[in-house]
Amino acid sequence: MSLKIIFLVGVLIITVSTIGLGSNLNSSITFNSIGSDDNISSRASEVDITNVVHSTSGSNIDSSTITIRNTDSVSHSYRICVITKAGSSISDTVGTVPDCATTSISSNDIDSVVVTFTNPLNKTTVDFADISIQEIT
């Protein structure tokens, strides 16, 4: 008797997972393509980070100077954000101004921008710095 129940449950699972979900055994798998009309398209910035220098004051990191190069043949504006982690502290915390700066760079040119941290961090406990660059125009 228990073998019949196991068989019936198995057939039910196969039926629900194939036909019950709107598919059949002949339908091919489809994926949600990034950039398609059912997804938000996000173009990669055409910029390279060429240098990052953290500025310190006493035992704290107060800012980062980021040098970027526009690799495109068109001028663009970029928003550069830095989040640095030191021990259990993070430079950009909820409720504070983001640690970001904006710059405009002409085609194939280099520029530096200073990102001042809202919450300076102890330089002896720095774990990492994460840099985000968004092309605005």
Tab-separated table of N, CA and C in Angstrom:
chain	number	residue	atom	x	y	z
A	1	MET	N	0.815	-1.197	0.000
A	1	MET	CA	0.000	0.000	0.000
A	1	MET	C	0.853	1.253	0.000
A	2	SER	N	1.939	1.273	0.783
A	2	SER	CA	2.773	2.472	0.864
A	2	SER	C	3.499	2.724	-0.460
A	3	LEU	N	3.802	1.693	-1.213
A	3	LEU	CA	4.448	1.864	-2.501
A	3	LEU	C	3.524	2.574	-3.481
A	4	LYS	N	2.241	2.291	-3.425
A	4	LYS	CA	1.264	2.964	-4.280
A	4	LYS	C	1.172	4.442	-3.918
A	5	ILE	N	1.233	4.762	-2.649
A	5	ILE	CA	1.159	6.161	-2.209
A	5	ILE	C	2.404	6.918	-2.671
A	6	ILE	N	3.566	6.306	-2.537
A	6	ILE	CA	4.810	6.942	-2.981
A	6	ILE	C	4.759	7.181	-4.490
A	7	PHE	N	4.271	6.200	-5.248
A	7	PHE	CA	4.152	6.344	-6.687
A	7	PHE	C	3.182	7.461	-7.047
A	8	LEU	N	2.040	7.525	-6.369
A	8	LEU	CA	1.032	8.550	-6.626
A	8	LEU	C	1.580	9.940	-6.303
A	9	VAL	N	2.298	10.078	-5.192
A	9	VAL	CA	2.885	11.366	-4.827
A	9	VAL	C	3.943	11.765	-5.856
A	10	GLY	N	4.740	10.840	-6.314
A	10	GLY	CA	5.752	11.128	-7.325
A	10	GLY	C	5.139	11.617	-8.622
A	11	VAL	N	4.075	10.938	-9.074
A	11	VAL	CA	3.383	11.362	-10.293
A	11	VAL	C	2.773	12.737	-10.102
A	12	LEU	N	2.207	13.005	-8.935
A	12	LEU	CA	1.615	14.310	-8.640
A	12	LEU	C	2.667	15.414	-8.667
A	13	ILE	N	3.834	15.160	-8.101
A	13	ILE	CA	4.915	16.159	-8.103
A	13	ILE	C	5.366	16.448	-9.526
A	14	ILE	N	5.543	15.430	-10.340
A	14	ILE	CA	5.957	15.624	-11.724
A	14	ILE	C	4.900	16.396	-12.496
A	15	THR	N	3.634	16.072	-12.288
A	15	THR	CA	2.555	16.748	-12.986
A	15	THR	C	2.509	18.228	-12.622
A	16	VAL	N	2.577	18.534	-11.337
A	16	VAL	CA	2.514	19.929	-10.893
A	16	VAL	C	3.728	20.705	-11.385
A	17	SER	N	4.899	20.095	-11.330
A	17	SER	CA	6.106	20.824	-11.711
A	17	SER	C	6.229	21.022	-13.216
A	18	THR	N	5.543	20.239	-14.030
A	18	THR	CA	5.644	20.423	-15.478
A	18	THR	C	4.410	21.099	-16.041
A	19	ILE	N	3.291	20.458	-15.951
A	19	ILE	CA	2.060	20.979	-16.546
A	19	ILE	C	1.413	22.037	-15.650
A	20	GLY	N	1.409	21.837	-14.360
A	20	GLY	CA	0.741	22.741	-13.432
A	20	GLY	C	1.361	24.123	-13.386
A	21	LEU	N	2.626	24.268	-13.754
A	21	LEU	CA	3.271	25.570	-13.747
A	21	LEU	C	3.271	26.215	-15.131
A	22	GLY	N	2.443	25.711	-16.033
A	22	GLY	CA	2.312	26.321	-17.344
A	22	GLY	C	3.316	25.819	-18.357
A	23	SER	N	4.033	24.797	-18.035
A	23	SER	CA	5.028	24.257	-18.958
A	23	SER	C	4.656	22.829	-19.306
A	24	ASN	N	5.383	22.276	-20.202
A	24	ASN	CA	5.277	20.847	-20.447
A	24	ASN	C	6.676	20.323	-20.694
A	25	LEU	N	6.797	19.065	-20.906
A	25	LEU	CA	8.118	18.472	-21.054
A	25	LEU	C	8.835	18.913	-22.318
A	26	ASN	N	8.102	19.494	-23.288
A	26	ASN	CA	8.703	19.944	-24.534
A	26	ASN	C	9.142	21.408	-24.505
A	27	SER	N	8.747	22.161	-23.487
A	27	SER	CA	9.088	23.584	-23.469
A	27	SER	C	10.530	23.768	-23.024
A	28	SER	N	11.194	24.741	-23.643
A	28	SER	CA	12.593	24.991	-23.301
A	28	SER	C	12.664	26.019	-22.172
A	29	ILE	N	13.765	26.024	-21.482
A	29	ILE	CA	13.981	26.937	-20.377
A	29	ILE	C	14.235	28.334	-20.937
A	30	THR	N	13.601	29.350	-20.352
A	30	THR	CA	13.852	30.729	-20.769
A	30	THR	C	14.411	31.502	-19.585
A	31	PHE	N	15.268	32.465	-19.872
A	31	PHE	CA	15.906	33.254	-18.838
A	31	PHE	C	15.483	34.705	-18.964
A	32	ASN	N	15.538	35.423	-17.851
A	32	ASN	CA	15.284	36.845	-17.832
A	32	ASN	C	16.571	37.534	-18.275
A	33	SER	N	16.592	38.052	-19.484
A	33	SER	CA	17.798	38.666	-20.026
A	33	SER	C	17.982	40.078	-19.474
A	34	ILE	N	19.163	40.364	-18.985
A	34	ILE	CA	19.449	41.699	-18.480
A	34	ILE	C	19.400	42.675	-19.644
A	35	GLY	N	18.710	43.778	-19.431
A	35	GLY	CA	18.570	44.779	-20.476
A	35	GLY	C	17.343	44.576	-21.331
A	36	SER	N	16.580	43.497	-21.127
A	36	SER	CA	15.371	43.292	-21.914
A	36	SER	C	14.269	44.178	-21.362
A	37	ASP	N	13.118	44.176	-22.020
A	37	ASP	CA	12.053	45.082	-21.615
A	37	ASP	C	11.441	44.722	-20.259
A	38	ASP	N	11.757	43.565	-19.700
A	38	ASP	CA	11.262	43.229	-18.364
A	38	ASP	C	12.342	43.414	-17.303
A	39	ASN	N	13.407	44.115	-17.644
A	39	ASN	CA	14.483	44.346	-16.704
A	39	ASN	C	15.023	45.755	-16.916
A	40	ILE	N	15.706	46.293	-15.940
A	40	ILE	CA	16.261	47.636	-16.034
A	40	ILE	C	17.664	47.550	-16.616
A	41	SER	N	17.912	48.348	-17.632
A	41	SER	CA	19.220	48.355	-18.276
A	41	SER	C	20.152	49.308	-17.553
A	42	SER	N	21.357	48.893	-17.320
A	42	SER	CA	22.362	49.731	-16.678
A	42	SER	C	23.664	49.585	-17.433
A	43	ARG	N	24.087	50.664	-18.089
A	43	ARG	CA	25.295	50.636	-18.907
A	43	ARG	C	26.522	50.789	-18.021
A	44	ALA	N	27.567	50.074	-18.314
A	44	ALA	CA	28.806	50.171	-17.553
A	44	ALA	C	29.494	51.492	-17.871
A	45	SER	N	30.066	52.104	-16.847
A	45	SER	CA	30.805	53.347	-17.037
A	45	SER	C	32.071	53.086	-17.827
A	46	GLU	N	32.395	54.014	-18.720
A	46	GLU	CA	33.614	53.880	-19.510
A	46	GLU	C	34.696	54.719	-18.856
A	47	VAL	N	35.180	54.217	-17.728
A	47	VAL	CA	36.159	54.948	-16.932
A	47	VAL	C	37.063	53.946	-16.227
A	48	ASP	N	38.315	54.317	-16.059
A	48	ASP	CA	39.273	53.490	-15.328
A	48	ASP	C	39.722	54.232	-14.078
A	49	ILE	N	39.877	53.504	-12.983
A	49	ILE	CA	40.471	54.073	-11.774
A	49	ILE	C	41.980	53.892	-11.919
A	50	THR	N	42.718	54.994	-11.891
A	50	THR	CA	44.165	54.901	-12.073
A	50	THR	C	44.930	55.026	-10.768
A	51	ASN	N	44.322	55.640	-9.741
A	51	ASN	CA	45.023	55.793	-8.466
A	51	ASN	C	44.034	56.103	-7.353
A	52	VAL	N	44.312	55.598	-6.158
A	52	VAL	CA	43.521	55.901	-4.962
A	52	VAL	C	44.499	56.198	-3.835
A	53	VAL	N	44.321	57.369	-3.204
A	53	VAL	CA	45.181	57.758	-2.089
A	53	VAL	C	44.284	58.158	-0.925
A	54	HIS	N	44.460	57.504	0.221
A	54	HIS	CA	43.705	57.862	1.425
A	54	HIS	C	44.480	58.944	2.182
A	55	SER	N	43.789	60.023	2.538
A	55	SER	CA	44.409	61.112	3.297
A	55	SER	C	44.108	60.928	4.773
A	56	THR	N	45.138	61.095	5.587
A	56	THR	CA	44.981	60.877	7.022
A	56	THR	C	45.227	62.159	7.802
A	57	SER	N	44.630	62.190	8.979
A	57	SER	CA	44.842	63.275	9.928
A	57	SER	C	44.957	62.618	11.297
A	58	GLY	N	46.151	62.631	11.851
A	58	GLY	CA	46.370	61.910	13.109
A	58	GLY	C	46.216	60.427	12.863
A	59	SER	N	45.301	59.783	13.570
A	59	SER	CA	45.087	58.343	13.399
A	59	SER	C	43.867	58.027	12.550
A	60	ASN	N	43.265	59.047	11.930
A	60	ASN	CA	42.052	58.843	11.146
A	60	ASN	C	42.280	59.004	9.653
A	61	ILE	N	41.485	58.273	8.877
A	61	ILE	CA	41.408	58.491	7.434
A	61	ILE	C	40.240	59.447	7.222
A	62	ASP	N	40.540	60.623	6.657
A	62	ASP	CA	39.527	61.665	6.484
A	62	ASP	C	38.914	61.692	5.094
A	63	SER	N	39.700	61.301	4.082
A	63	SER	CA	39.218	61.384	2.703
A	63	SER	C	40.022	60.461	1.807
A	64	SER	N	39.520	60.314	0.590
A	64	SER	CA	40.229	59.558	-0.439
A	64	SER	C	40.279	60.405	-1.699
A	65	THR	N	41.446	60.459	-2.320
A	65	THR	CA	41.590	61.123	-3.608
A	65	THR	C	41.639	60.035	-4.670
A	66	ILE	N	40.672	60.090	-5.584
A	66	ILE	CA	40.544	59.058	-6.599
A	66	ILE	C	40.830	59.682	-7.955
A	67	THR	N	41.769	59.112	-8.665
A	67	THR	CA	42.111	59.572	-10.011
A	67	THR	C	41.477	58.610	-11.002
A	68	ILE	N	40.684	59.174	-11.917
A	68	ILE	CA	39.997	58.351	-12.911
A	68	ILE	C	40.305	58.874	-14.314
A	69	ARG	N	40.204	57.971	-15.277
A	69	ARG	CA	40.451	58.320	-16.675
A	69	ARG	C	39.232	57.943	-17.491
A	70	ASN	N	38.702	58.909	-18.223
A	70	ASN	CA	37.584	58.676	-19.122
A	70	ASN	C	38.113	57.946	-20.349
A	71	THR	N	37.659	56.743	-20.599
A	71	THR	CA	38.138	55.948	-21.729
A	71	THR	C	37.269	56.109	-22.964
A	72	ASP	N	36.239	56.930	-22.853
A	72	ASP	CA	35.298	57.151	-23.941
A	72	ASP	C	35.743	58.361	-24.764
A	73	SER	N	35.249	58.487	-25.980
A	73	SER	CA	35.578	59.627	-26.835
A	73	SER	C	34.589	60.777	-26.649
A	74	VAL	N	33.773	60.702	-25.592
A	74	VAL	CA	32.772	61.723	-25.284
A	74	VAL	C	32.973	62.180	-23.846
A	75	SER	N	32.711	63.455	-23.564
A	75	SER	CA	32.796	63.956	-22.195
A	75	SER	C	31.651	63.407	-21.361
A	76	HIS	N	31.939	63.112	-20.090
A	76	HIS	CA	30.928	62.561	-19.188
A	76	HIS	C	31.080	63.173	-17.804
A	77	SER	N	29.982	63.116	-17.037
A	77	SER	CA	30.018	63.438	-15.608
A	77	SER	C	29.901	62.123	-14.852
A	78	TYR	N	30.667	62.006	-13.784
A	78	TYR	CA	30.678	60.780	-12.991
A	78	TYR	C	30.414	61.100	-11.530
A	79	ARG	N	29.721	60.202	-10.862
A	79	ARG	CA	29.536	60.266	-9.411
A	79	ARG	C	30.369	59.133	-8.831
A	80	ILE	N	31.328	59.501	-7.985
A	80	ILE	CA	32.248	58.535	-7.391
A	80	ILE	C	31.944	58.454	-5.906
A	81	CYS	N	31.698	57.246	-5.415
A	81	CYS	CA	31.401	57.033	-4.003
A	81	CYS	C	32.403	56.048	-3.417
A	82	VAL	N	32.752	56.268	-2.154
A	82	VAL	CA	33.691	55.396	-1.457
A	82	VAL	C	33.055	54.960	-0.147
A	83	ILE	N	33.106	53.678	0.110
A	83	ILE	CA	32.699	53.153	1.415
A	83	ILE	C	33.895	52.393	1.955
A	84	THR	N	34.372	52.824	3.098
A	84	THR	CA	35.541	52.202	3.713
A	84	THR	C	35.124	51.550	5.008
A	85	LYS	N	35.647	50.351	5.266
A	85	LYS	CA	35.348	49.631	6.503
A	85	LYS	C	36.616	49.552	7.333
A	86	ALA	N	36.478	49.902	8.606
A	86	ALA	CA	37.593	49.807	9.550
A	86	ALA	C	37.067	49.146	10.812
A	87	GLY	N	37.465	47.908	11.037
A	87	GLY	CA	36.948	47.176	12.191
A	87	GLY	C	35.446	47.012	12.055
A	88	SER	N	34.697	47.480	13.040
A	88	SER	CA	33.234	47.394	12.978
A	88	SER	C	32.604	48.672	12.454
A	89	SER	N	33.405	49.681	12.129
A	89	SER	CA	32.891	50.970	11.642
A	89	SER	C	32.917	51.033	10.121
A	90	ILE	N	31.934	51.738	9.566
A	90	ILE	CA	31.860	51.969	8.129
A	90	ILE	C	31.770	53.469	7.913
A	91	SER	N	32.519	53.989	6.915
A	91	SER	CA	32.575	55.426	6.702
A	91	SER	C	31.216	56.013	6.354
A	92	ASP	N	30.443	55.319	5.548
A	92	ASP	CA	29.132	55.801	5.128
A	92	ASP	C	28.068	55.011	5.881
A	93	THR	N	27.440	55.623	6.854
A	93	THR	CA	26.442	54.921	7.659
A	93	THR	C	25.055	55.474	7.393
A	94	VAL	N	24.044	54.736	7.777
A	94	VAL	CA	22.659	55.132	7.562
A	94	VAL	C	22.388	56.451	8.282
A	95	GLY	N	21.747	57.377	7.575
A	95	GLY	CA	21.396	58.659	8.163
A	95	GLY	C	22.446	59.733	7.951
A	96	THR	N	23.574	59.398	7.340
A	96	THR	CA	24.601	60.398	7.061
A	96	THR	C	24.637	60.691	5.565
A	97	VAL	N	25.306	61.763	5.210
A	97	VAL	CA	25.483	62.116	3.810
A	97	VAL	C	26.390	61.073	3.156
A	98	PRO	N	26.058	60.588	1.962
A	98	PRO	CA	26.922	59.601	1.305
A	98	PRO	C	28.314	60.161	1.059
A	99	ASP	N	29.300	59.308	1.130
A	99	ASP	CA	30.685	59.698	0.879
A	99	ASP	C	30.929	59.653	-0.622
A	100	CYS	N	30.477	60.712	-1.307
A	100	CYS	CA	30.538	60.761	-2.764
A	100	CYS	C	31.006	62.136	-3.237
A	101	ALA	N	31.442	62.198	-4.479
A	101	ALA	CA	31.797	63.446	-5.149
A	101	ALA	C	31.475	63.279	-6.625
A	102	THR	N	31.278	64.402	-7.312
A	102	THR	CA	30.936	64.386	-8.727
A	102	THR	C	31.999	65.143	-9.510
A	103	THR	N	32.324	64.643	-10.696
A	103	THR	CA	33.307	65.302	-11.555
A	103	THR	C	32.903	65.147	-13.012
A	104	SER	N	33.325	66.087	-13.838
A	104	SER	CA	33.131	66.010	-15.286
A	104	SER	C	34.497	65.841	-15.933
A	105	ILE	N	34.585	64.913	-16.860
A	105	ILE	CA	35.851	64.642	-17.535
A	105	ILE	C	35.614	64.653	-19.039
A	106	SER	N	36.441	65.393	-19.754
A	106	SER	CA	36.338	65.407	-21.204
A	106	SER	C	36.864	64.092	-21.769
A	107	SER	N	36.677	63.915	-23.058
A	107	SER	CA	37.034	62.646	-23.689
A	107	SER	C	38.513	62.324	-23.527
A	108	ASN	N	38.759	61.075	-23.203
A	108	ASN	CA	40.112	60.540	-23.038
A	108	ASN	C	40.992	61.389	-22.128
A	109	ASP	N	40.413	61.933	-21.069
A	109	ASP	CA	41.161	62.788	-20.144
A	109	ASP	C	41.201	62.144	-18.761
A	110	ILE	N	42.048	62.693	-17.883
A	110	ILE	CA	42.215	62.195	-16.520
A	110	ILE	C	41.844	63.303	-15.555
A	111	ASP	N	41.187	62.942	-14.443
A	111	ASP	CA	40.826	63.909	-13.417
A	111	ASP	C	40.880	63.224	-12.061
A	112	SER	N	41.101	64.034	-11.030
A	112	SER	CA	41.092	63.534	-9.651
A	112	SER	C	39.962	64.191	-8.897
A	113	VAL	N	39.375	63.436	-8.001
A	113	VAL	CA	38.295	63.953	-7.170
A	113	VAL	C	38.562	63.532	-5.732
A	114	VAL	N	38.250	64.426	-4.785
A	114	VAL	CA	38.438	64.126	-3.365
A	114	VAL	C	37.084	63.796	-2.758
A	115	VAL	N	37.000	62.626	-2.146
A	115	VAL	CA	35.787	62.197	-1.445
A	115	VAL	C	36.086	62.292	0.049
A	116	THR	N	35.405	63.242	0.717
A	116	THR	CA	35.608	63.440	2.151
A	116	THR	C	34.638	62.564	2.921
A	117	PHE	N	35.140	61.833	3.912
A	117	PHE	CA	34.302	60.919	4.685
A	117	PHE	C	33.500	61.686	5.735
A	118	THR	N	32.225	61.360	5.823
A	118	THR	CA	31.370	61.925	6.861
A	118	THR	C	31.838	61.461	8.228
A	119	ASN	N	32.194	60.198	8.329
A	119	ASN	CA	32.696	59.605	9.570
A	119	ASN	C	34.126	59.120	9.342
A	120	PRO	N	35.131	59.900	9.757
A	120	PRO	CA	36.514	59.441	9.595
A	120	PRO	C	36.740	58.127	10.341
A	121	LEU	N	37.667	57.324	9.823
A	121	LEU	CA	37.920	55.998	10.387
A	121	LEU	C	39.349	55.884	10.888
A	122	ASN	N	39.547	54.997	11.842
A	122	ASN	CA	40.873	54.751	12.389
A	122	ASN	C	41.706	54.017	11.338
A	123	LYS	N	42.842	54.606	10.945
A	123	LYS	CA	43.641	54.041	9.854
A	123	LYS	C	44.322	52.721	10.211
A	124	THR	N	44.457	52.414	11.493
A	124	THR	CA	45.126	51.161	11.873
A	124	THR	C	44.207	49.949	11.763
A	125	THR	N	42.899	50.172	11.610
A	125	THR	CA	41.963	49.039	11.555
A	125	THR	C	41.247	48.924	10.209
A	126	VAL	N	41.750	49.582	9.167
A	126	VAL	CA	41.069	49.558	7.869
A	126	VAL	C	41.123	48.157	7.264
A	127	ASP	N	39.936	47.677	6.881
A	127	ASP	CA	39.822	46.365	6.243
A	127	ASP	C	39.809	46.488	4.719
A	128	PHE	N	38.966	47.397	4.201
A	128	PHE	CA	38.876	47.575	2.755
A	128	PHE	C	38.202	48.896	2.437
A	129	ALA	N	38.340	49.325	1.177
A	129	ALA	CA	37.623	50.477	0.645
A	129	ALA	C	36.966	50.032	-0.662
A	130	ASP	N	35.692	50.306	-0.801
A	130	ASP	CA	34.944	49.925	-1.993
A	130	ASP	C	34.608	51.202	-2.749
A	131	ILE	N	34.886	51.234	-4.047
A	131	ILE	CA	34.655	52.425	-4.855
A	131	ILE	C	33.594	52.120	-5.905
A	132	SER	N	32.623	53.028	-6.011
A	132	SER	CA	31.547	52.901	-6.979
A	132	SER	C	31.591	54.111	-7.896
A	133	ILE	N	31.497	53.882	-9.209
A	133	ILE	CA	31.480	54.975	-10.168
A	133	ILE	C	30.230	54.838	-11.024
A	134	GLN	N	29.445	55.919	-11.067
A	134	GLN	CA	28.225	55.951	-11.856
A	134	GLN	C	28.350	57.050	-12.898
A	135	GLU	N	28.090	56.712	-14.148
A	135	GLU	CA	28.101	57.707	-15.213
A	135	GLU	C	26.775	58.456	-15.176
A	136	ILE	N	26.829	59.779	-14.942
A	136	ILE	CA	25.609	60.582	-14.839
A	136	ILE	C	25.152	61.062	-16.213
A	137	THR	N	26.078	61.656	-16.973
A	137	THR	CA	25.740	62.134	-18.316
A	137	THR	C	26.796	61.724	-19.305
